[in-house]
Amino acid sequence: THPYPYISHQRHIKGRNDNTRVQQGTMITVWGETLKLITIFVTVLGCIIYTALPHVLPSLYDYRPATTDGNKTMVAMTYSLAGDGNDARTSLLELNDSYPMPQLRDTDLLIAVKAAALNPMDFKYMRNPVPSFLRPLPKIPGADLSGVVVQRGKKCSETFQIDDRVAALMPVVGTRWGAAAEYAVVDERFVAKVADGISFEEAASLPLVSLTAVKALNKLKLNHASEEKEESSSSSKILIHAGAGGVGSIAIQYAKKVLHMYVATTTSSKKKGRALQKLGADLIIDYTNENFEDVVEYYDAVLDPMNWLYEERTFEKKKDKAPVLKYRVGHYLNLLGSDWKMGEDGNENTNGFYTMKNYLYHKFIHFVLPGTTIPRYDLIYVSPDGEQLQRILDLVAEGIMKPVIDRTFALKDAARAYEYLEQGHATGKVILKI
């Protein structure tokens, strides 16, 4: 034992306290250096993101939308109130005959709009809560347009000239500008020329639905040898849901006439079924009388614009029943979207969590187990693309594909046109004539 145990005890405590202070000082230093590294990382990441934005987002998000030209006005359909989940929000559309024109940017074309097409996302933007940086108000609805070039930006290429007939899909997020107006400014990268044999109404009906359909179908890994066969029975098979809709009517034609696939589609009536057969559908499934999963077996692909109804049923496993999609090479193409009608809770029906879980699961399994037997899975979203739109318009000019238009309304009747579209009975596109 120590001759002076009290002193020994105090020294022990002092030594322990010194060690604690050293440890605390070391921890503070480590945390300080960690915070410095985090700050540097966040700063560098922010600089990279800011620098990359002009190259990554312009087709999805108009992060630098056109300003207004205070000296010029135009006729435009606008809305200033939105976002309470009320279907009747379309009644708040107003025809403004002295709305400020957009200011031309350096790479923009000023287009005198002749026709604009309606899309479900337009009325969904009107009725749902959307942050102001994504949907500034007042807002001009519409993204599909066709018209004539009347002015060119200072840095535009020689591709487009004054009086050229053109069509385009405008960016839909982050801007107050839209297609339902006398004039629109569009970046020349998103614009395509329209042949003389195509009407302005037909051209306006194409951009969003055709770019969506073609982007989805181009993800398929098809046997290219089969693309040259004329007999559909020997081709790859695809099920296209909602064949009478805007995307469906174009997807049927592209899958059949360009990719030479065997095409099955769902619809709600014999009349619509006959129209879809003329577009190229081989098999019509009347979803009011039969379930697609009882008819479709071992298909190569499913194109689904109504995932809230059909996704779970596509992957559901039933005893003594063949799967809808082939093992390993089958491909589910999920067009991101929600139900047109509001649910009882005042919200749109959507698959939400189930879709994201499915997507991440399939992607992860295919990444870690490339030879897995589960089908492939892709989420499809649309973005403006002038080059791809030009290829589609060329197919239309050659007679390989044709636009499908249900009804045409005058600009002043835009509210009535949207109310008709929202009923969900249109076959093809609904058009506004400007």
mmCIF file of C-alpha atoms in Angstrom, residues 239-241 264-266 283-299 302 304 306-325 332:
data_model
loop_
_atom_site.group_PDB
_atom_site.id
_atom_site.type_symbol
_atom_site.label_atom_id
_atom_site.label_comp_id
_atom_site.label_asym_id
_atom_site.label_seq_id
_atom_site.Cartn_x
_atom_site.Cartn_y
_atom_site.Cartn_z
ATOM 1 C CA LEU A 239 -48.994 -5.030 -73.983
ATOM 2 C CA ILE A 240 -49.862 -1.330 -74.214
ATOM 3 C CA HIS A 241 -52.419 -0.210 -71.662
ATOM 4 C CA ALA A 264 -51.903 -6.177 -77.503
ATOM 5 C CA THR A 265 -53.786 -3.269 -75.978
ATOM 6 C CA THR A 266 -56.563 -2.540 -73.500
ATOM 7 C CA LEU A 283 -55.102 -8.100 -79.869
ATOM 8 C CA ILE A 284 -57.805 -5.976 -78.241
ATOM 9 C CA ILE A 285 -58.575 -6.603 -74.568
ATOM 10 C CA ASP A 286 -61.839 -5.059 -73.376
ATOM 11 C CA TYR A 287 -61.001 -4.332 -69.758
ATOM 12 C CA THR A 288 -64.681 -3.980 -68.874
ATOM 13 C CA ASN A 289 -65.185 -7.691 -69.588
ATOM 14 C CA GLU A 290 -61.837 -9.400 -69.010
ATOM 15 C CA ASN A 291 -58.650 -9.006 -67.021
ATOM 16 C CA PHE A 292 -55.475 -8.496 -69.019
ATOM 17 C CA GLU A 293 -53.519 -10.791 -66.667
ATOM 18 C CA ASP A 294 -55.809 -13.657 -67.655
ATOM 19 C CA VAL A 295 -55.055 -13.113 -71.345
ATOM 20 C CA VAL A 296 -51.433 -11.986 -71.526
ATOM 21 C CA GLU A 297 -48.692 -14.547 -70.852
ATOM 22 C CA TYR A 298 -44.905 -14.387 -71.203
ATOM 23 C CA TYR A 299 -44.841 -11.027 -73.012
ATOM 24 C CA VAL A 302 -45.705 -3.926 -70.804
ATOM 25 C CA ASP A 304 -48.246 1.105 -68.457
ATOM 26 C CA MET A 306 -51.970 3.680 -65.450
ATOM 27 C CA ASN A 307 -49.740 2.086 -62.823
ATOM 28 C CA TRP A 308 -52.167 2.811 -59.978
ATOM 29 C CA LEU A 309 -54.495 0.240 -61.603
ATOM 30 C CA TYR A 310 -52.229 -2.250 -63.310
ATOM 31 C CA GLU A 311 -48.723 -2.403 -61.777
ATOM 32 C CA GLU A 312 -49.560 -4.669 -58.860
ATOM 33 C CA ARG A 313 -51.641 -6.938 -61.088
ATOM 34 C CA THR A 314 -48.765 -7.180 -63.592
ATOM 35 C CA PHE A 315 -46.378 -8.621 -61.009
ATOM 36 C CA GLU A 316 -48.903 -10.598 -58.985
ATOM 37 C CA LYS A 317 -48.096 -14.304 -58.838
ATOM 38 C CA LYS A 318 -51.032 -16.666 -59.157
ATOM 39 C CA LYS A 319 -51.059 -20.413 -58.725
ATOM 40 C CA ASP A 320 -51.372 -22.317 -61.995
ATOM 41 C CA LYS A 321 -51.141 -19.050 -63.950
ATOM 42 C CA ALA A 322 -48.294 -18.005 -66.244
ATOM 43 C CA PRO A 323 -46.723 -14.593 -65.524
ATOM 44 C CA VAL A 324 -47.585 -11.548 -67.627
ATOM 45 C CA LEU A 325 -43.924 -10.851 -68.404
ATOM 46 C CA TYR A 332 -42.079 -3.250 -67.403
#
